[in-house]
Amino acid sequence: MERYFDGNLEKLFAECHVINPSKKSRTRQMNTRSSAQDMPCQICYLNYSNSYFTGLECGHKFCMQCWSEYLTTKIMEEGMGQTISCPAHGCDILVDDNTVMRLITDSKVKLKYQHLITNSFVECNRLLKWCPAPDCHHVVKVQYPDAKPVRCKCGRQFCFNCGENWHDPVKCKWLKKWIKKCDDDSETSNWIAANTKQRLLRSGTGCVFFIDLECCVMVKAETPIVLKCTVKSRAEIVRFRLLLSVSFCAFPANGHVTIEKDGGCNHMVCRNQNCKAEFCWVCLGPWEPHGSAWYNCNRYNEDDAKAARDAQERSRAALQRYLFYCNRYMNHMQSLRFEHKLYAQVKQKMEEMQQHNMSWIEVQFLKKAVDVLCQCRATLMYTYVFAFYLKKNNQSIIFENNQADLENATEVLSGYLERDISQDSLQDIKQKVQDKYRYCESRRRVLLQHVHEGYEKDLWEYIED
């Protein structure tokens, strides 16, 4: 509105891709012809009467058939809604909604167009957000945009800012980085650097293998695989995908191409036309010094070996740290899925307890306990994302103590709810469940209050990943 009264109307309407209303009457006069006169369409070049042509305020007119096919293609194949422009070459004037609905005759195309413009309206409005639940077509509206939990009519609760499940106490920024870290191949490369020798071998069937230094086994790389390592009585389950960029040729010009040794000679030549580097298979160094006075392939270089060991240890430590938080994050996620199944079991227990002379009101504590349990699981799941990016300080120690207390109480409550209920233990179980879920509620509230207090007072320090 302010720009409209600033005076530069031509620039404003040009940026909006519409015709200035004050020029519309002149445009109509310039393009008026006798309705009896035939004229060729500039798209199909067939002659039609002037009454069969239509156009926009820009003055470009085309036959009805060409308009219909043009709009249908834009809507059905290109998925365009409010951004459909005039079909004339070089004209960027947008087609209005009334014109589209008037020229389109197919009901499916009309329905698709209405969906597109509705979706465009929601995405352009900061106060509206589509519900991310599958097969849900509801829109949630808020008074002001913020990272806060909202609940759709379908029952789905999500963060209005990022669209993910509500993830208190971690902020949207860090959750987005965490999800990307879990989804992309960054941890695959860390696993390879920490656990494999930097060389790829190829079998006679064409399968690529990595040499696992820790397990001393041949690990076949596929997409995806689960690798279980049992060295030194510890089990680690590592999921990774094969990175096509993992290479043996260490020269940057080769574009990270895998090199296969198919003979006994250690003089390797990269077959990449952009590289053609010559190097030694044993030491991975340039081939030029080999056979000269500078030959040192047989000499152990302590500095190079120490640098390689340090790099490998750093990769191993980073991977172990990531796995520590990832395993606990995934464990609570899996437990949360099981807790949702617990509702059906609790419903059956509530019916059994009513048979033991308890009223419907008296058995509602079980449903309340499951609600609290699910809330605690979700909170604990996201605390590990928060802790992964958190630097160690006094406040982080307090946070970890609150986290440990809530986690311990949550596991005890989960055990109570999964226990069989008999007539003798009915009152005892009821009292224990009520006490424990109230304690869990209290500890969850304390943990979240401490984290939000840290946000307000800027107490948290983060590890930039």
GROMACS .gro file of C-alpha atoms in nm:
model
  465
    1MET     CA    1   0.000   0.000   0.000
    2GLU     CA    2   0.285   0.240   0.081
    3ARG     CA    3   0.450   0.172  -0.253
    4TYR     CA    4   0.123   0.243  -0.435
    5PHE     CA    5   0.117   0.598  -0.300
    6ASP     CA    6   0.490   0.656  -0.347
    7GLY     CA    7   0.423   0.762  -0.705
    8ASN     CA    8   0.618   0.504  -0.912
    9LEU     CA    9   0.314   0.302  -1.018
   10GLU     CA   10   0.469   0.171  -1.340
   11LYS     CA   11   0.749  -0.003  -1.151
   12LEU     CA   12   0.505  -0.144  -0.896
   13PHE     CA   13   0.273  -0.296  -1.156
   14ALA     CA   14   0.567  -0.425  -1.360
   15GLU     CA   15   0.704  -0.612  -1.058
   16CYS     CA   16   0.357  -0.759  -0.995
   17HIS     CA   17   0.331  -0.861  -1.365
   18VAL     CA   18  -0.006  -0.693  -1.412
   19ILE     CA   19  -0.131  -0.410  -1.633
   20ASN     CA   20  -0.183  -0.065  -1.483
   21PRO     CA   21  -0.565  -0.026  -1.452
   22SER     CA   22  -0.544   0.326  -1.596
   23LYS     CA   23  -0.413   0.181  -1.925
   24LYS     CA   24  -0.670  -0.095  -1.965
   25SER     CA   25  -0.926   0.116  -2.156
   26ARG     CA   26  -0.666   0.229  -2.407
   27THR     CA   27  -0.547  -0.129  -2.457
   28ARG     CA   28  -0.903  -0.243  -2.536
   29GLN     CA   29  -0.952   0.033  -2.791
   30MET     CA   30  -0.629  -0.049  -2.971
   31ASN     CA   31  -0.719  -0.420  -3.002
   32THR     CA   32  -1.084  -0.393  -3.107
   33ARG     CA   33  -1.159  -0.543  -3.449
   34SER     CA   34  -1.469  -0.635  -3.639
   35SER     CA   35  -1.618  -0.960  -3.511
   36ALA     CA   36  -1.688  -1.067  -3.870
   37GLN     CA   37  -1.325  -1.047  -3.976
   38ASP     CA   38  -1.126  -1.371  -3.969
   39MET     CA   39  -0.774  -1.359  -3.826
   40PRO     CA   40  -0.498  -1.619  -3.772
   41CYS     CA   41  -0.407  -1.744  -3.426
   42GLN     CA   42  -0.044  -1.668  -3.346
   43ILE     CA   43   0.005  -2.017  -3.197
   44CYS     CA   44  -0.170  -2.261  -3.431
   45TYR     CA   45  -0.194  -2.021  -3.732
   46LEU     CA   46  -0.551  -2.128  -3.809
   47ASN     CA   47  -0.804  -1.865  -3.910
   48TYR     CA   48  -1.099  -1.802  -3.678
   49SER     CA   49  -1.349  -1.526  -3.633
   50ASN     CA   50  -1.260  -1.253  -3.390
   51SER     CA   51  -1.524  -1.377  -3.144
   52TYR     CA   52  -1.329  -1.704  -3.100
   53PHE     CA   53  -1.026  -1.516  -2.969
   54THR     CA   54  -0.962  -1.402  -2.616
   55GLY     CA   55  -0.668  -1.257  -2.428
   56LEU     CA   56  -0.543  -1.058  -2.131
   57GLU     CA   57  -0.513  -0.688  -2.068
   58CYS     CA   58  -0.174  -0.693  -2.239
   59GLY     CA   59  -0.357  -0.715  -2.574
   60HIS     CA   60  -0.226  -1.055  -2.691
   61LYS     CA   61  -0.513  -1.268  -2.819
   62PHE     CA   62  -0.520  -1.636  -2.911
   63CYS     CA   63  -0.788  -1.885  -3.002
   64MET     CA   64  -0.986  -2.063  -2.731
   65GLN     CA   65  -0.842  -2.404  -2.820
   66CYS     CA   66  -0.481  -2.288  -2.786
   67TRP     CA   67  -0.560  -2.113  -2.458
   68SER     CA   68  -0.718  -2.429  -2.317
   69GLU     CA   69  -0.429  -2.655  -2.417
   70TYR     CA   70  -0.172  -2.401  -2.295
   71LEU     CA   71  -0.333  -2.367  -1.952
   72THR     CA   72  -0.388  -2.744  -1.921
   73THR     CA   73  -0.019  -2.810  -1.991
   74LYS     CA   74   0.094  -2.547  -1.742
   75ILE     CA   75  -0.133  -2.682  -1.469
   76MET     CA   76  -0.115  -3.059  -1.516
   77GLU     CA   77   0.241  -3.107  -1.638
   78GLU     CA   78   0.432  -2.812  -1.489
   79GLY     CA   79   0.228  -2.770  -1.172
   80MET     CA   80   0.192  -2.395  -1.213
   81GLY     CA   81  -0.089  -2.199  -1.050
   82GLN     CA   82  -0.071  -1.827  -0.988
   83THR     CA   83   0.250  -1.789  -1.191
   84ILE     CA   84   0.108  -1.874  -1.535
   85SER     CA   85   0.200  -1.592  -1.772
   86CYS     CA   86   0.065  -1.484  -2.110
   87PRO     CA   87   0.165  -1.733  -2.386
   88ALA     CA   88   0.299  -1.452  -2.606
   89HIS     CA   89   0.677  -1.452  -2.641
   90GLY     CA   90   0.843  -1.214  -2.397
   91CYS     CA   91   0.520  -1.119  -2.219
   92ASP     CA   92   0.523  -1.173  -1.842
   93ILE     CA   93   0.168  -1.057  -1.761
   94LEU     CA   94   0.004  -1.313  -1.530
   95VAL     CA   95  -0.321  -1.492  -1.610
   96ASP     CA   96  -0.586  -1.412  -1.349
   97ASP     CA   97  -0.796  -1.678  -1.176
   98ASN     CA   98  -1.123  -1.583  -1.347
   99THR     CA   99  -0.966  -1.617  -1.692
  100VAL     CA  100  -0.826  -1.961  -1.609
  101MET     CA  101  -1.154  -2.092  -1.472
  102ARG     CA  102  -1.340  -1.951  -1.773
  103LEU     CA  103  -1.111  -2.105  -2.037
  104ILE     CA  104  -1.061  -2.446  -1.874
  105THR     CA  105  -1.342  -2.694  -1.937
  106ASP     CA  106  -1.200  -3.015  -1.786
  107SER     CA  107  -1.316  -3.057  -1.423
  108LYS     CA  108  -0.995  -3.241  -1.324
  109VAL     CA  109  -0.782  -2.955  -1.448
  110LYS     CA  110  -0.999  -2.705  -1.263
  111LEU     CA  111  -0.969  -2.906  -0.941
  112LYS     CA  112  -0.591  -2.928  -0.978
  113TYR     CA  113  -0.571  -2.554  -1.040
  114GLN     CA  114  -0.777  -2.479  -0.730
  115HIS     CA  115  -0.543  -2.702  -0.526
  116LEU     CA  116  -0.240  -2.521  -0.666
  117ILE     CA  117  -0.362  -2.172  -0.593
  118THR     CA  118  -0.479  -2.277  -0.245
  119ASN     CA  119  -0.138  -2.427  -0.171
  120SER     CA  120   0.031  -2.113  -0.304
  121PHE     CA  121  -0.185  -1.897  -0.078
  122VAL     CA  122  -0.098  -2.104   0.230
  123GLU     CA  123   0.274  -2.107   0.154
  124CYS     CA  124   0.280  -1.730   0.103
  125ASN     CA  125   0.093  -1.659   0.427
  126ARG     CA  126   0.321  -1.655   0.734
  127LEU     CA  127   0.025  -1.729   0.963
  128LEU     CA  128  -0.081  -2.049   0.786
  129LYS     CA  129   0.081  -2.393   0.770
  130TRP     CA  130  -0.025  -2.723   0.618
  131CYS     CA  131  -0.053  -3.013   0.859
  132PRO     CA  132   0.239  -3.252   0.791
  133ALA     CA  133   0.036  -3.563   0.877
  134PRO     CA  134  -0.011  -3.805   0.586
  135ASP     CA  135  -0.342  -3.770   0.401
  136CYS     CA  136  -0.438  -3.465   0.610
  137HIS     CA  137  -0.556  -3.160   0.414
  138HIS     CA  138  -0.614  -2.924   0.704
  139VAL     CA  139  -0.442  -2.587   0.751
  140VAL     CA  140  -0.339  -2.453   1.092
  141LYS     CA  141  -0.364  -2.079   1.155
  142VAL     CA  142  -0.186  -1.891   1.434
  143GLN     CA  143  -0.198  -1.535   1.563
  144TYR     CA  144   0.173  -1.479   1.505
  145PRO     CA  145   0.445  -1.702   1.354
  146ASP     CA  146   0.678  -1.861   1.607
  147ALA     CA  147   0.845  -2.189   1.699
  148LYS     CA  148   0.565  -2.327   1.913
  149PRO     CA  149   0.355  -2.644   1.926
  150VAL     CA  150   0.026  -2.645   1.735
  151ARG     CA  151  -0.230  -2.921   1.707
  152CYS     CA  152  -0.430  -2.999   1.393
  153LYS     CA  153  -0.791  -3.119   1.391
  154CYS     CA  154  -0.659  -3.464   1.297
  155GLY     CA  155  -0.470  -3.477   1.630
  156ARG     CA  156  -0.116  -3.426   1.492
  157GLN     CA  157   0.099  -3.195   1.704
  158PHE     CA  158   0.392  -3.027   1.529
  159CYS     CA  159   0.621  -2.726   1.539
  160PHE     CA  160   0.468  -2.437   1.347
  161ASN     CA  161   0.810  -2.301   1.251
  162CYS     CA  162   0.973  -2.608   1.095
  163GLY     CA  163   0.683  -2.853   1.052
  164GLU     CA  164   0.856  -3.135   1.244
  165ASN     CA  165   0.705  -3.308   1.545
  166TRP     CA  166   0.719  -3.080   1.846
  167HIS     CA  167   1.080  -3.102   1.960
  168ASP     CA  168   1.117  -2.915   2.288
  169PRO     CA  169   1.385  -2.849   2.422
  170VAL     CA  170   1.600  -2.842   2.105
  171LYS     CA  171   1.562  -2.547   1.866
  172CYS     CA  172   1.461  -2.587   1.503
  173LYS     CA  173   1.808  -2.489   1.381
  174TRP     CA  174   1.983  -2.773   1.561
  175LEU     CA  175   1.714  -3.030   1.486
  176LYS     CA  176   1.745  -2.948   1.116
  177LYS     CA  177   2.123  -2.999   1.132
  178TRP     CA  178   2.075  -3.325   1.323
  179ILE     CA  179   1.826  -3.467   1.073
  180LYS     CA  180   2.055  -3.372   0.786
  181LYS     CA  181   2.349  -3.533   0.967
  182CYS     CA  182   2.153  -3.855   1.012
  183ASP     CA  183   2.027  -3.860   0.654
  184ASP     CA  184   2.332  -3.764   0.451
  185ASP     CA  185   2.658  -3.953   0.400
  186SER     CA  186   2.877  -3.752   0.636
  187GLU     CA  187   2.884  -4.027   0.898
  188THR     CA  188   2.955  -4.287   0.632
  189SER     CA  189   3.278  -4.114   0.542
  190ASN     CA  190   3.365  -4.083   0.912
  191TRP     CA  191   3.309  -4.456   0.957
  192ILE     CA  192   3.530  -4.537   0.659
  193ALA     CA  193   3.804  -4.303   0.779
  194ALA     CA  194   3.793  -4.449   1.130
  195ASN     CA  195   3.764  -4.819   1.052
  196THR     CA  196   3.900  -4.892   0.705
  197LYS     CA  197   4.224  -4.868   0.517
  198GLN     CA  198   4.212  -4.606   0.246
  199ARG     CA  199   4.205  -4.854  -0.037
  200LEU     CA  200   3.932  -5.025  -0.230
  201LEU     CA  201   3.963  -5.380  -0.361
  202ARG     CA  202   3.741  -5.523  -0.630
  203SER     CA  203   3.643  -5.888  -0.648
  204GLY     CA  204   3.607  -6.090  -0.964
  205THR     CA  205   3.229  -6.029  -0.961
  206GLY     CA  206   3.274  -5.653  -0.962
  207CYS     CA  207   3.170  -5.598  -0.599
  208VAL     CA  208   3.357  -5.332  -0.404
  209PHE     CA  209   3.499  -5.427  -0.064
  210PHE     CA  210   3.651  -5.230   0.221
  211ILE     CA  211   3.925  -5.374   0.442
  212ASP     CA  212   3.806  -5.338   0.802
  213LEU     CA  213   4.123  -5.280   1.006
  214GLU     CA  214   3.956  -5.338   1.341
  215CYS     CA  215   3.775  -5.660   1.261
  216CYS     CA  216   4.022  -5.786   0.999
  217VAL     CA  217   3.735  -5.898   0.775
  218MET     CA  218   3.622  -5.811   0.427
  219VAL     CA  219   3.316  -5.587   0.445
  220LYS     CA  220   3.097  -5.575   0.138
  221ALA     CA  221   2.967  -5.226   0.072
  222GLU     CA  222   2.609  -5.207  -0.047
  223THR     CA  223   2.323  -4.961  -0.007
  224PRO     CA  224   2.225  -4.981   0.273
  225ILE     CA  225   2.390  -5.240   0.501
  226VAL     CA  226   2.413  -5.308   0.872
  227LEU     CA  227   2.757  -5.395   1.004
  228LYS     CA  228   2.799  -5.555   1.343
  229CYS     CA  229   3.147  -5.542   1.500
  230THR     CA  230   3.225  -5.764   1.800
  231VAL     CA  231   3.590  -5.674   1.860
  232LYS     CA  232   3.695  -5.664   2.226
  233SER     CA  233   3.349  -5.783   2.339
  234ARG     CA  234   3.171  -5.468   2.229
  235ALA     CA  235   2.891  -5.458   1.975
  236GLU     CA  236   2.836  -5.158   1.757
  237ILE     CA  237   2.574  -5.150   1.487
  238VAL     CA  238   2.669  -4.905   1.218
  239ARG     CA  239   2.445  -4.827   0.924
  240PHE     CA  240   2.614  -4.669   0.627
  241ARG     CA  241   2.580  -4.623   0.255
  242LEU     CA  242   2.853  -4.653  -0.001
  243LEU     CA  243   2.992  -4.315  -0.099
  244LEU     CA  244   3.079  -4.297  -0.465
  245SER     CA  245   3.333  -4.024  -0.385
  246VAL     CA  246   3.549  -4.256  -0.172
  247SER     CA  247   3.868  -4.296  -0.368
  248PHE     CA  248   4.207  -4.454  -0.377
  249CYS     CA  249   4.371  -4.211  -0.617
  250ALA     CA  250   4.473  -3.929  -0.383
  251PHE     CA  251   4.538  -3.661  -0.644
  252PRO     CA  252   4.276  -3.383  -0.657
  253ALA     CA  253   4.252  -3.367  -1.035
  254ASN     CA  254   4.113  -3.717  -1.067
  255GLY     CA  255   3.762  -3.634  -0.948
  256HIS     CA  256   3.787  -3.906  -0.677
  257VAL     CA  257   3.788  -4.209  -0.905
  258THR     CA  258   3.825  -4.559  -0.764
  259ILE     CA  259   4.143  -4.731  -0.883
  260GLU     CA  260   4.170  -5.106  -0.929
  261LYS     CA  261   4.500  -5.288  -0.917
  262ASP     CA  262   4.481  -5.569  -1.171
  263GLY     CA  263   4.849  -5.665  -1.190
  264GLY     CA  264   5.166  -5.709  -0.985
  265CYS     CA  265   5.327  -5.377  -1.081
  266ASN     CA  266   5.299  -5.102  -0.820
  267HIS     CA  267   5.333  -4.825  -1.081
  268MET     CA  268   4.972  -4.703  -1.104
  269VAL     CA  269   4.828  -4.474  -1.373
  270CYS     CA  270   4.489  -4.320  -1.313
  271ARG     CA  271   4.267  -4.380  -1.617
  272ASN     CA  272   4.058  -4.070  -1.555
  273GLN     CA  273   4.119  -3.846  -1.857
  274ASN     CA  274   4.116  -3.542  -1.629
  275CYS     CA  275   4.383  -3.688  -1.402
  276LYS     CA  276   4.624  -3.947  -1.551
  277ALA     CA  277   4.829  -3.921  -1.234
  278GLU     CA  278   5.116  -4.169  -1.183
  279PHE     CA  279   5.169  -4.289  -0.830
  280CYS     CA  280   5.281  -4.579  -0.615
  281TRP     CA  281   5.022  -4.834  -0.502
  282VAL     CA  282   5.208  -4.898  -0.177
  283CYS     CA  283   5.272  -4.546  -0.045
  284LEU     CA  284   5.017  -4.352  -0.257
  285GLY     CA  285   5.290  -4.097  -0.332
  286PRO     CA  286   5.395  -3.958  -0.673
  287TRP     CA  287   5.583  -4.204  -0.892
  288GLU     CA  288   5.857  -3.960  -0.996
  289PRO     CA  289   6.083  -4.016  -0.691
  290HIS     CA  290   6.062  -4.394  -0.729
  291GLY     CA  291   6.374  -4.526  -0.900
  292SER     CA  292   6.576  -4.214  -0.814
  293ALA     CA  293   6.794  -4.104  -0.527
  294TRP     CA  294   6.486  -3.963  -0.357
  295TYR     CA  295   6.324  -4.308  -0.332
  296ASN     CA  296   6.189  -4.351   0.023
  297CYS     CA  297   5.899  -4.591  -0.022
  298ASN     CA  298   6.080  -4.843   0.198
  299ARG     CA  299   6.146  -4.594   0.478
  300TYR     CA  300   5.904  -4.554   0.764
  301ASN     CA  301   5.823  -4.187   0.818
  302GLU     CA  302   5.729  -4.132   1.181
  303ASP     CA  303   5.579  -3.788   1.121
  304ASP     CA  304   5.354  -3.907   0.840
  305ALA     CA  305   5.251  -4.214   1.039
  306LYS     CA  306   5.173  -4.005   1.348
  307ALA     CA  307   4.966  -3.762   1.141
  308ALA     CA  308   4.772  -4.051   0.988
  309ARG     CA  309   4.712  -4.209   1.330
  310ASP     CA  310   4.598  -3.878   1.478
  311ALA     CA  311   4.359  -3.817   1.189
  312GLN     CA  312   4.217  -4.165   1.226
  313GLU     CA  313   4.176  -4.125   1.602
  314ARG     CA  314   3.996  -3.796   1.556
  315SER     CA  315   3.759  -3.956   1.305
  316ARG     CA  316   3.708  -4.252   1.538
  317ALA     CA  317   3.637  -4.026   1.837
  318ALA     CA  318   3.392  -3.813   1.637
  319LEU     CA  319   3.213  -4.124   1.516
  320GLN     CA  320   3.191  -4.273   1.864
  321ARG     CA  321   3.050  -3.949   2.001
  322TYR     CA  322   2.791  -3.933   1.724
  323LEU     CA  323   2.693  -4.299   1.779
  324PHE     CA  324   2.658  -4.240   2.154
  325TYR     CA  325   2.392  -3.973   2.107
  326CYS     CA  326   2.238  -4.128   1.797
  327ASN     CA  327   2.184  -4.467   1.963
  328ARG     CA  328   2.007  -4.308   2.260
  329TYR     CA  329   1.804  -4.084   2.033
  330MET     CA  330   1.694  -4.381   1.823
  331ASN     CA  331   1.627  -4.592   2.134
  332HIS     CA  332   1.382  -4.339   2.275
  333MET     CA  333   1.223  -4.300   1.932
  334GLN     CA  334   1.167  -4.675   1.913
  335SER     CA  335   1.040  -4.687   2.272
  336LEU     CA  336   0.798  -4.404   2.193
  337ARG     CA  337   0.652  -4.612   1.910
  338PHE     CA  338   0.605  -4.902   2.150
  339GLU     CA  339   0.444  -4.672   2.408
  340HIS     CA  340   0.178  -4.578   2.153
  341LYS     CA  341   0.097  -4.947   2.125
  342LEU     CA  342   0.073  -4.950   2.504
  343TYR     CA  343  -0.256  -4.759   2.487
  344ALA     CA  344  -0.434  -5.073   2.363
  345GLN     CA  345  -0.285  -5.280   2.645
  346VAL     CA  346  -0.377  -5.018   2.903
  347LYS     CA  347  -0.733  -5.008   2.774
  348GLN     CA  348  -0.758  -5.382   2.836
  349LYS     CA  349  -0.609  -5.342   3.186
  350MET     CA  350  -0.858  -5.067   3.263
  351GLU     CA  351  -1.143  -5.303   3.174
  352GLU     CA  352  -0.991  -5.573   3.396
  353MET     CA  353  -0.961  -5.330   3.686
  354GLN     CA  354  -1.326  -5.229   3.649
  355GLN     CA  355  -1.411  -5.594   3.696
  356HIS     CA  356  -1.228  -5.573   4.030
  357ASN     CA  357  -1.489  -5.333   4.171
  358MET     CA  358  -1.320  -5.013   4.047
  359SER     CA  359  -1.517  -4.739   3.872
  360TRP     CA  360  -1.439  -4.587   3.532
  361ILE     CA  361  -1.310  -4.268   3.698
  362GLU     CA  362  -1.078  -4.463   3.929
  363VAL     CA  363  -0.896  -4.639   3.642
  364GLN     CA  364  -0.828  -4.324   3.439
  365PHE     CA  365  -0.490  -4.288   3.612
  366LEU     CA  366  -0.353  -4.554   3.374
  367LYS     CA  367  -0.432  -4.350   3.063
  368LYS     CA  368  -0.287  -4.041   3.228
  369ALA     CA  369   0.030  -4.237   3.307
  370VAL     CA  370   0.070  -4.346   2.943
  371ASP     CA  371   0.020  -3.985   2.829
  372VAL     CA  372   0.295  -3.868   3.064
  373LEU     CA  373   0.520  -4.157   2.957
  374CYS     CA  374   0.489  -4.060   2.588
  375GLN     CA  375   0.563  -3.696   2.669
  376CYS     CA  376   0.874  -3.793   2.864
  377ARG     CA  377   0.996  -4.023   2.586
  378ALA     CA  378   0.959  -3.748   2.327
  379THR     CA  379   1.136  -3.496   2.549
  380LEU     CA  380   1.423  -3.735   2.626
  381MET     CA  381   1.461  -3.817   2.257
  382TYR     CA  382   1.521  -3.452   2.170
  383THR     CA  383   1.742  -3.386   2.473
  384TYR     CA  384   2.007  -3.604   2.309
  385VAL     CA  385   1.996  -3.386   1.997
  386PHE     CA  386   2.037  -3.082   2.221
  387ALA     CA  387   2.322  -3.246   2.414
  388PHE     CA  388   2.507  -3.346   2.094
  389TYR     CA  389   2.561  -2.983   1.999
  390LEU     CA  390   2.617  -2.862   2.356
  391LYS     CA  391   2.961  -2.762   2.485
  392LYS     CA  392   3.061  -2.882   2.829
  393ASN     CA  393   3.022  -2.627   3.109
  394ASN     CA  394   2.859  -2.607   3.451
  395GLN     CA  395   2.514  -2.559   3.303
  396SER     CA  396   2.552  -2.862   3.076
  397ILE     CA  397   2.636  -3.076   3.380
  398ILE     CA  398   2.314  -2.963   3.549
  399PHE     CA  399   2.126  -3.040   3.230
  400GLU     CA  400   2.272  -3.392   3.212
  401ASN     CA  401   2.179  -3.454   3.578
  402ASN     CA  402   1.820  -3.348   3.508
  403GLN     CA  403   1.822  -3.564   3.196
  404ALA     CA  404   1.949  -3.868   3.388
  405ASP     CA  405   1.691  -3.822   3.663
  406LEU     CA  406   1.404  -3.797   3.414
  407GLU     CA  407   1.532  -4.094   3.213
  408ASN     CA  408   1.557  -4.315   3.521
  409ALA     CA  409   1.208  -4.221   3.640
  410THR     CA  410   1.066  -4.278   3.291
  411GLU     CA  411   1.209  -4.630   3.274
  412VAL     CA  412   1.060  -4.713   3.615
  413LEU     CA  413   0.718  -4.582   3.508
  414SER     CA  414   0.738  -4.784   3.187
  415GLY     CA  415   0.808  -5.096   3.391
  416TYR     CA  416   0.507  -5.034   3.614
  417LEU     CA  417   0.272  -4.998   3.317
  418GLU     CA  418   0.393  -5.317   3.151
  419ARG     CA  419   0.355  -5.522   3.469
  420ASP     CA  420   0.066  -5.766   3.500
  421ILE     CA  421  -0.210  -5.651   3.735
  422SER     CA  422  -0.370  -5.891   3.981
  423GLN     CA  423  -0.631  -5.843   4.253
  424ASP     CA  424  -0.367  -5.853   4.527
  425SER     CA  425  -0.133  -5.596   4.370
  426LEU     CA  426  -0.405  -5.362   4.240
  427GLN     CA  427  -0.390  -5.092   4.506
  428ASP     CA  428  -0.011  -5.113   4.535
  429ILE     CA  429   0.039  -5.070   4.160
  430LYS     CA  430  -0.208  -4.783   4.147
  431GLN     CA  431  -0.026  -4.589   4.415
  432LYS     CA  432   0.314  -4.651   4.259
  433VAL     CA  433   0.200  -4.552   3.910
  434GLN     CA  434   0.038  -4.232   4.035
  435ASP     CA  435   0.341  -4.131   4.239
  436LYS     CA  436   0.582  -4.207   3.956
  437TYR     CA  437   0.399  -4.029   3.674
  438ARG     CA  438   0.360  -3.721   3.894
  439TYR     CA  439   0.731  -3.732   3.965
  440CYS     CA  440   0.805  -3.771   3.592
  441GLU     CA  441   0.585  -3.471   3.515
  442SER     CA  442   0.771  -3.267   3.774
  443ARG     CA  443   1.120  -3.367   3.652
  444ARG     CA  444   1.026  -3.306   3.287
  445ARG     CA  445   0.901  -2.959   3.380
  446VAL     CA  446   1.224  -2.885   3.570
  447LEU     CA  447   1.440  -2.997   3.277
  448LEU     CA  448   1.251  -2.786   3.024
  449GLN     CA  449   1.248  -2.482   3.252
  450HIS     CA  450   1.625  -2.507   3.295
  451VAL     CA  451   1.684  -2.528   2.920
  452HIS     CA  452   1.455  -2.232   2.846
  453GLU     CA  453   1.619  -2.034   3.123
  454GLY     CA  454   1.950  -2.102   2.950
  455TYR     CA  455   1.804  -1.971   2.623
  456GLU     CA  456   1.683  -1.651   2.788
  457LYS     CA  457   2.009  -1.584   2.974
  458ASP     CA  458   2.233  -1.708   2.690
  459LEU     CA  459   2.397  -1.975   2.907
  460TRP     CA  460   2.441  -2.240   2.641
  461GLU     CA  461   2.749  -2.276   2.427
  462TYR     CA  462   2.729  -2.488   2.112
  463ILE     CA  463   2.961  -2.704   1.907
  464GLU     CA  464   2.940  -2.592   1.547
  465ASP     CA  465   2.923  -2.912   1.343
   0.00000   0.00000   0.00000
